[in-house]
Short mmCIF file of C-alpha atoms in Angstrom, two decimals:
data_model
loop_
_atom_site.label_atom_id
_atom_site.label_comp_id
_atom_site.label_asym_id
_atom_site.label_seq_id
_atom_site.Cartn_x
_atom_site.Cartn_y
_atom_site.Cartn_z
CA UNK C 17 57.66 -114.74 210.36
CA UNK C 18 58.56 -112.27 207.64
CA UNK C 19 56.19 -114.00 205.26
CA UNK C 20 53.40 -113.79 207.79
CA UNK C 21 53.89 -110.04 208.15
CA UNK C 22 54.03 -109.56 204.39
CA UNK C 23 50.79 -111.43 203.98
CA UNK C 24 49.09 -109.28 206.57
CA UNK C 25 50.19 -106.18 204.71
CA UNK C 26 49.05 -107.67 201.43
CA UNK C 27 45.64 -108.50 202.93
CA UNK C 28 45.29 -105.03 204.37
CA UNK C 29 46.05 -103.41 201.01
CA UNK C 30 43.66 -105.69 199.12
CA UNK C 31 40.86 -105.02 201.61
CA UNK C 32 41.35 -101.27 201.55
CA UNK C 33 41.36 -101.12 197.78
CA UNK C 34 38.25 -103.27 197.55
CA UNK C 35 36.51 -101.19 200.18
CA UNK C 36 37.31 -97.96 198.35
CA UNK C 37 36.14 -99.47 195.10
CA UNK C 38 32.87 -100.63 196.66
CA UNK C 39 32.35 -97.21 198.22
CA UNK C 40 32.93 -95.60 194.85
CA UNK C 41 30.35 -97.84 193.25
CA UNK C 42 27.81 -97.11 196.00
CA UNK C 43 28.28 -93.36 195.70
CA UNK C 44 27.94 -93.65 191.97
CA UNK C 45 24.75 -95.70 192.24
CA UNK C 46 23.34 -93.27 194.79
CA UNK C 47 24.13 -90.37 192.49
CA UNK C 48 22.41 -92.07 189.58
CA UNK C 49 19.43 -92.93 191.80
CA UNK C 50 19.13 -89.40 193.12
CA UNK C 51 18.87 -87.83 189.66
CA UNK C 52 16.89 -90.47 187.93
CA UNK C 53 13.89 -88.19 187.55
CA UNK C 54 15.71 -85.05 186.54
CA UNK C 55 13.73 -82.76 184.25
CA UNK C 56 15.82 -81.20 181.52
CA UNK C 57 13.47 -79.05 179.51
CA UNK C 58 13.48 -75.33 180.26
CA UNK C 59 10.05 -74.62 178.76
CA UNK C 60 8.43 -77.41 180.77
CA UNK C 61 10.08 -76.16 183.95
CA UNK C 62 9.06 -72.56 183.34
CA UNK C 63 5.50 -73.11 182.13
CA UNK C 64 4.47 -75.98 184.38
CA UNK C 65 6.90 -75.75 187.26
CA UNK C 66 5.61 -72.42 188.57
CA UNK C 67 2.45 -73.92 190.06
CA UNK C 68 3.71 -77.40 190.91
CA UNK C 69 6.94 -79.35 190.77
CA UNK C 70 7.71 -80.15 187.15
CA UNK C 71 6.69 -83.77 187.58
CA UNK C 72 9.08 -86.32 186.10
CA UNK C 73 7.82 -87.22 182.61
CA UNK C 74 8.40 -90.91 183.41
CA UNK C 75 5.43 -90.87 185.79
CA UNK C 76 2.85 -90.83 182.99
CA UNK C 77 2.56 -92.47 179.61
CA UNK C 78 2.79 -90.54 176.34
CA UNK C 79 -0.98 -90.66 175.73
CA UNK C 80 -1.73 -89.26 179.17
CA UNK C 81 0.73 -86.40 178.67
CA UNK C 82 -0.81 -85.59 175.30
CA UNK C 83 -4.27 -85.52 176.84
CA UNK C 84 -3.10 -83.22 179.63
CA UNK C 85 -1.41 -80.87 177.20
CA UNK C 86 -4.60 -80.71 175.11
CA UNK C 87 -6.69 -79.54 178.04
CA UNK C 88 -4.53 -76.94 179.75
CA UNK C 89 -7.27 -74.33 179.85
CA UNK C 90 -9.07 -76.61 182.30
CA UNK C 91 -6.17 -78.17 184.12
CA UNK C 92 -7.39 -79.89 187.30
CA UNK C 93 -9.54 -76.89 188.14
CA UNK C 94 -7.29 -74.08 186.93
CA UNK C 95 -6.38 -72.38 183.69
CA UNK C 96 -2.81 -73.34 182.82
CA UNK C 97 -2.82 -72.23 179.18
CA UNK C 98 0.44 -71.81 177.33
CA UNK C 99 1.15 -70.52 173.82
CA UNK C 100 0.72 -72.98 170.94
CA UNK C 101 4.45 -72.88 170.37
CA UNK C 102 5.32 -73.82 173.95
CA UNK C 103 2.61 -76.41 174.02
CA UNK C 104 4.06 -78.21 171.02
CA UNK C 105 7.55 -78.12 172.48
CA UNK C 106 6.50 -79.33 175.92
CA UNK C 107 4.22 -82.04 174.56
CA UNK C 108 7.05 -83.41 172.44
CA UNK C 109 9.40 -83.40 175.42
CA UNK C 110 6.93 -85.09 177.79
CA UNK C 111 5.85 -87.73 175.29
CA UNK C 112 9.46 -88.48 174.39
CA UNK C 113 10.53 -88.89 178.01
CA UNK C 114 7.31 -90.55 179.19
CA UNK C 115 7.34 -93.64 181.30
CA UNK C 116 6.78 -97.34 181.18
CA UNK C 117 5.85 -99.43 184.17
CA UNK C 118 5.49 -96.58 186.60
CA UNK C 119 3.18 -94.59 184.40
CA UNK C 120 -0.47 -94.33 185.25
CA UNK C 121 -2.52 -96.26 182.73
CA UNK C 122 -6.05 -95.20 183.56
CA UNK C 123 -5.78 -91.76 185.09
CA UNK C 124 -4.27 -88.40 184.26
CA UNK C 125 -3.56 -87.81 187.91
CA UNK C 126 -0.17 -89.24 188.85
CA UNK C 127 -1.32 -89.41 192.47
CA UNK C 128 -4.19 -91.71 191.58
CA UNK C 129 -2.06 -94.30 189.86
CA UNK C 130 -1.69 -97.71 191.48
CA UNK C 131 2.03 -97.24 191.56
CA UNK C 132 1.74 -93.96 193.48
CA UNK C 133 -0.72 -95.41 195.98
CA UNK C 134 1.47 -98.41 196.64
CA UNK C 135 4.59 -96.32 197.12
CA UNK C 136 2.77 -94.04 199.56
CA UNK C 137 0.67 -96.66 201.37
CA UNK C 138 2.52 -96.10 204.66
CA UNK C 139 1.67 -92.39 204.78
CA UNK C 140 -1.13 -91.68 207.26
CA UNK C 141 -4.27 -89.87 206.08
CA UNK C 142 -3.58 -87.16 208.67
CA UNK C 143 -0.15 -86.48 207.16
CA UNK C 144 -1.67 -85.68 203.76
CA UNK C 145 -3.86 -83.08 205.46
CA UNK C 146 -1.03 -81.24 207.26
CA UNK C 147 -0.79 -77.55 206.29
CA UNK C 148 2.82 -78.18 205.23
CA UNK C 149 1.64 -80.88 202.83
CA UNK C 150 -1.79 -79.68 201.69
CA UNK C 151 -1.93 -81.82 198.60
CA UNK C 152 -0.47 -85.02 197.24
CA UNK C 153 0.67 -82.84 194.33
CA UNK C 154 3.11 -81.15 196.70
CA UNK C 155 6.01 -83.61 196.25
CA UNK C 156 8.47 -81.23 197.87
CA UNK C 157 6.68 -81.35 201.21
CA UNK C 158 8.48 -84.66 201.86
CA UNK C 159 10.79 -85.22 198.90
CA UNK C 160 12.94 -82.22 199.70
CA UNK C 161 14.98 -82.45 196.50
CA UNK C 162 12.08 -83.28 194.18
CA UNK C 163 12.69 -80.18 192.13
CA UNK C 164 16.05 -81.55 191.02
CA UNK C 165 14.55 -84.93 190.21
CA UNK C 166 15.79 -86.56 193.40
CA UNK C 167 13.10 -88.74 194.98
CA UNK C 168 15.55 -91.03 196.81
CA UNK C 169 14.69 -92.41 200.25
CA UNK C 170 17.51 -90.56 201.94
CA UNK C 171 16.07 -87.18 200.96
CA UNK C 172 12.62 -87.83 202.37
CA UNK C 173 11.57 -85.89 205.46
CA UNK C 174 7.91 -86.35 206.29
CA UNK C 175 6.55 -83.33 208.22
CA UNK C 176 4.87 -84.00 211.57
CA UNK S 18 40.53 -63.72 198.67
CA UNK S 19 42.69 -60.92 197.36
CA UNK S 20 41.62 -57.31 197.57
CA UNK S 21 41.37 -56.71 193.84
CA UNK S 22 39.06 -59.65 193.39
CA UNK S 23 36.88 -58.48 196.26
CA UNK S 24 36.71 -55.01 194.74
CA UNK S 25 35.77 -56.42 191.33
CA UNK S 26 33.08 -58.58 192.89
CA UNK S 27 31.61 -55.68 194.85
CA UNK S 28 31.49 -53.52 191.74
CA UNK S 29 29.75 -56.26 189.77
CA UNK S 30 27.27 -56.74 192.60
CA UNK S 31 26.56 -53.03 192.76
CA UNK S 32 25.97 -52.89 189.02
CA UNK S 33 23.62 -55.87 189.20
CA UNK S 34 21.67 -54.31 192.07
CA UNK S 35 21.52 -50.95 190.31
CA UNK S 36 20.25 -52.37 187.02
CA UNK S 37 17.79 -54.60 188.87
CA UNK S 38 16.21 -51.68 190.72
CA UNK S 39 15.80 -49.88 187.40
CA UNK S 40 13.77 -52.71 185.93
CA UNK S 41 10.49 -51.31 184.64
CA UNK S 42 7.16 -52.31 183.30
CA UNK S 43 7.57 -52.24 179.49
CA UNK S 44 6.27 -48.83 178.32
CA UNK S 45 4.69 -50.24 175.15
CA UNK S 46 2.63 -52.62 177.21
CA UNK S 47 1.45 -49.91 179.62
CA UNK S 48 0.58 -47.65 176.70
CA UNK S 49 -1.45 -50.36 175.01
CA UNK S 50 -3.34 -50.93 178.27
CA UNK S 51 -4.03 -47.19 178.55
CA UNK S 52 -5.28 -46.96 175.00
CA UNK S 53 -7.55 -49.95 175.51
CA UNK S 54 -8.77 -48.52 178.83
CA UNK S 55 -9.77 -45.25 177.17
CA UNK S 56 -11.73 -47.12 174.56
CA UNK S 57 -13.47 -49.26 177.20
CA UNK S 58 -14.30 -46.45 179.65
CA UNK S 59 -15.16 -43.00 178.38
CA UNK S 60 -14.36 -41.31 181.70
CA UNK S 61 -11.03 -43.11 182.17
CA UNK S 62 -8.66 -40.88 184.13
CA UNK S 63 -5.58 -43.04 184.60
CA UNK S 64 -4.78 -46.19 186.49
CA UNK S 65 -5.14 -46.22 190.25
CA UNK S 66 -2.93 -48.04 192.73
CA UNK S 67 -5.64 -47.65 195.35
CA UNK S 68 -8.25 -49.37 193.17
CA UNK S 69 -5.68 -52.00 192.29
CA UNK S 70 -5.05 -52.75 195.95
CA UNK S 71 -8.75 -53.22 196.76
CA UNK S 72 -9.20 -55.36 193.66
CA UNK S 73 -6.16 -57.50 194.48
CA UNK S 74 -7.60 -58.38 197.89
CA UNK S 75 -11.26 -58.76 196.87
CA UNK S 76 -13.05 -61.87 195.71
CA UNK S 77 -14.77 -61.70 192.37
CA UNK S 78 -17.42 -64.38 192.44
CA UNK S 79 -15.14 -67.37 193.00
CA UNK S 80 -13.47 -68.79 196.11
CA UNK S 81 -10.22 -67.02 195.37
CA UNK S 82 -8.77 -63.53 195.25
CA UNK S 83 -5.29 -62.64 193.96
CA UNK S 84 -4.21 -62.51 197.59
CA UNK S 85 -5.32 -66.10 198.19
CA UNK S 86 -2.04 -67.26 196.65
CA UNK S 87 0.00 -64.06 196.60
CA UNK S 88 -0.95 -63.01 200.19
CA UNK S 89 -2.22 -59.55 201.13
CA UNK S 90 1.34 -58.26 201.02
CA UNK S 91 2.62 -58.71 197.45
CA UNK S 92 6.14 -58.15 198.75
CA UNK S 93 5.91 -61.47 200.57
CA UNK S 94 6.43 -64.93 199.14
CA UNK S 95 3.12 -66.56 198.27
CA UNK S 96 1.89 -70.10 198.13
CA UNK S 97 -0.24 -71.87 195.56
CA UNK S 98 -3.56 -72.60 197.22
CA UNK S 99 -3.99 -76.08 195.77
CA UNK S 100 -0.51 -77.44 195.23
CA UNK S 101 1.31 -75.67 198.06
CA UNK S 102 4.14 -74.59 195.74
CA UNK S 103 5.92 -71.44 196.82
CA UNK S 104 5.39 -68.36 194.60
CA UNK S 105 8.02 -65.61 194.42
CA UNK S 106 6.94 -62.13 195.57
CA UNK S 107 4.86 -60.12 193.07
CA UNK S 108 5.99 -56.57 193.90
CA UNK S 109 9.02 -55.40 191.91
CA UNK S 110 10.34 -53.82 195.14
CA UNK S 111 10.84 -57.31 196.51
CA UNK S 112 11.42 -59.14 193.25
CA UNK S 113 12.90 -56.99 190.45
CA UNK S 114 12.14 -59.61 187.78
CA UNK S 115 8.40 -59.04 188.15
CA UNK S 116 6.42 -57.05 185.57
CA UNK S 117 9.36 -56.74 183.19
CA UNK S 118 8.11 -59.10 180.47
CA UNK S 119 4.86 -58.22 178.70
CA UNK S 120 4.30 -61.69 177.26
CA UNK S 121 4.74 -63.25 180.67
CA UNK S 122 2.33 -60.77 182.23
CA UNK S 123 -0.30 -61.50 179.59
CA UNK S 124 0.15 -65.23 180.09
CA UNK S 125 -0.46 -64.97 183.81
CA UNK S 126 -3.37 -62.54 183.42
CA UNK S 127 -4.98 -65.07 181.13
CA UNK S 128 -4.45 -67.96 183.52
CA UNK S 129 -5.20 -66.21 186.79
CA UNK S 130 -8.04 -63.91 185.73
CA UNK S 131 -9.80 -67.04 184.48
CA UNK S 132 -9.34 -68.72 187.84
CA UNK S 133 -10.13 -65.75 190.09
CA UNK S 134 -12.73 -63.84 188.08
CA UNK S 135 -14.09 -66.51 185.79
CA UNK S 136 -13.43 -64.17 182.86
CA UNK S 137 -10.63 -62.16 181.29
CA UNK S 138 -9.41 -59.07 183.17
CA UNK S 139 -10.24 -55.69 181.66
CA UNK S 140 -7.45 -53.29 180.64
CA UNK S 141 -8.38 -51.06 183.60
CA UNK S 142 -8.09 -53.95 186.05
CA UNK S 143 -4.71 -54.92 184.63
CA UNK S 144 -3.39 -51.35 184.70
CA UNK S 145 -4.69 -50.78 188.23
CA UNK S 146 -3.08 -53.88 189.64
CA UNK S 147 0.23 -53.03 187.93
CA UNK S 148 -0.01 -49.53 189.44
CA UNK S 149 -0.61 -51.06 192.85
CA UNK S 150 2.27 -53.52 192.63
CA UNK S 151 4.74 -50.94 191.40
CA UNK S 152 3.63 -48.43 194.06
CA UNK S 153 4.80 -50.71 196.85
CA UNK S 154 8.13 -49.83 198.41
CA UNK S 155 10.40 -52.12 200.33
#
């Protein structure tokens, strides 16, 4: 009888500890996931992040970033020129942190990459046209924490 | 929170607010615009907030005016017309950081004049729009 009770206690303790451990791991993984695309270059944030979210460097390849940084005076229809000094710094940062499998191979527009289209296939055409969205470049319309590099599912709120 | 700490915090806050409201357009930059304006226009008689206001809201041969993104009230938060990104208020009355850094002002004049006018802004246009923005009160 005593043994039985002891074993129950033992079981309870083992289960609680495992549960806490598992929870810890999950939280940790979620934390890593939520900041996977963090941008940690002040010049890039300041120079590029005023007009659009400072897109995670991993979303394009090094060559694409270099091409974009070469043509800033005609940047998707606007003049986004920066000083030569800043351009060199930002180019080096973007190329160094550029991406692999998720990067767009054939286009300079992240939103035209196969990866982007696949990830956003479930979004209705009407949603893209909502005033709150306006453009596929407006990550923050749905990815509310995009600016801190958090594109995780749990921080998505699609406007209606 | 103890009283001393609260007092210290309030004092710091007051100092921050006071120094922020004193933020000014760099005098060197304004002077260089004035000098350039005199060279460009023989009858130049000073920058005009009124001209600046009209210019800010007008279109100049493209689809956009300054107010397209910055709204017709530069004390309000704007929104980038293509990307939808929010743009902090332009008028120093609403945003004391504005117009305090000459290099930053030149950078944005280069970018935005190109987009809105299809050319560089003249010294008079720059001075006028600065006069307009700084004339706005809260």
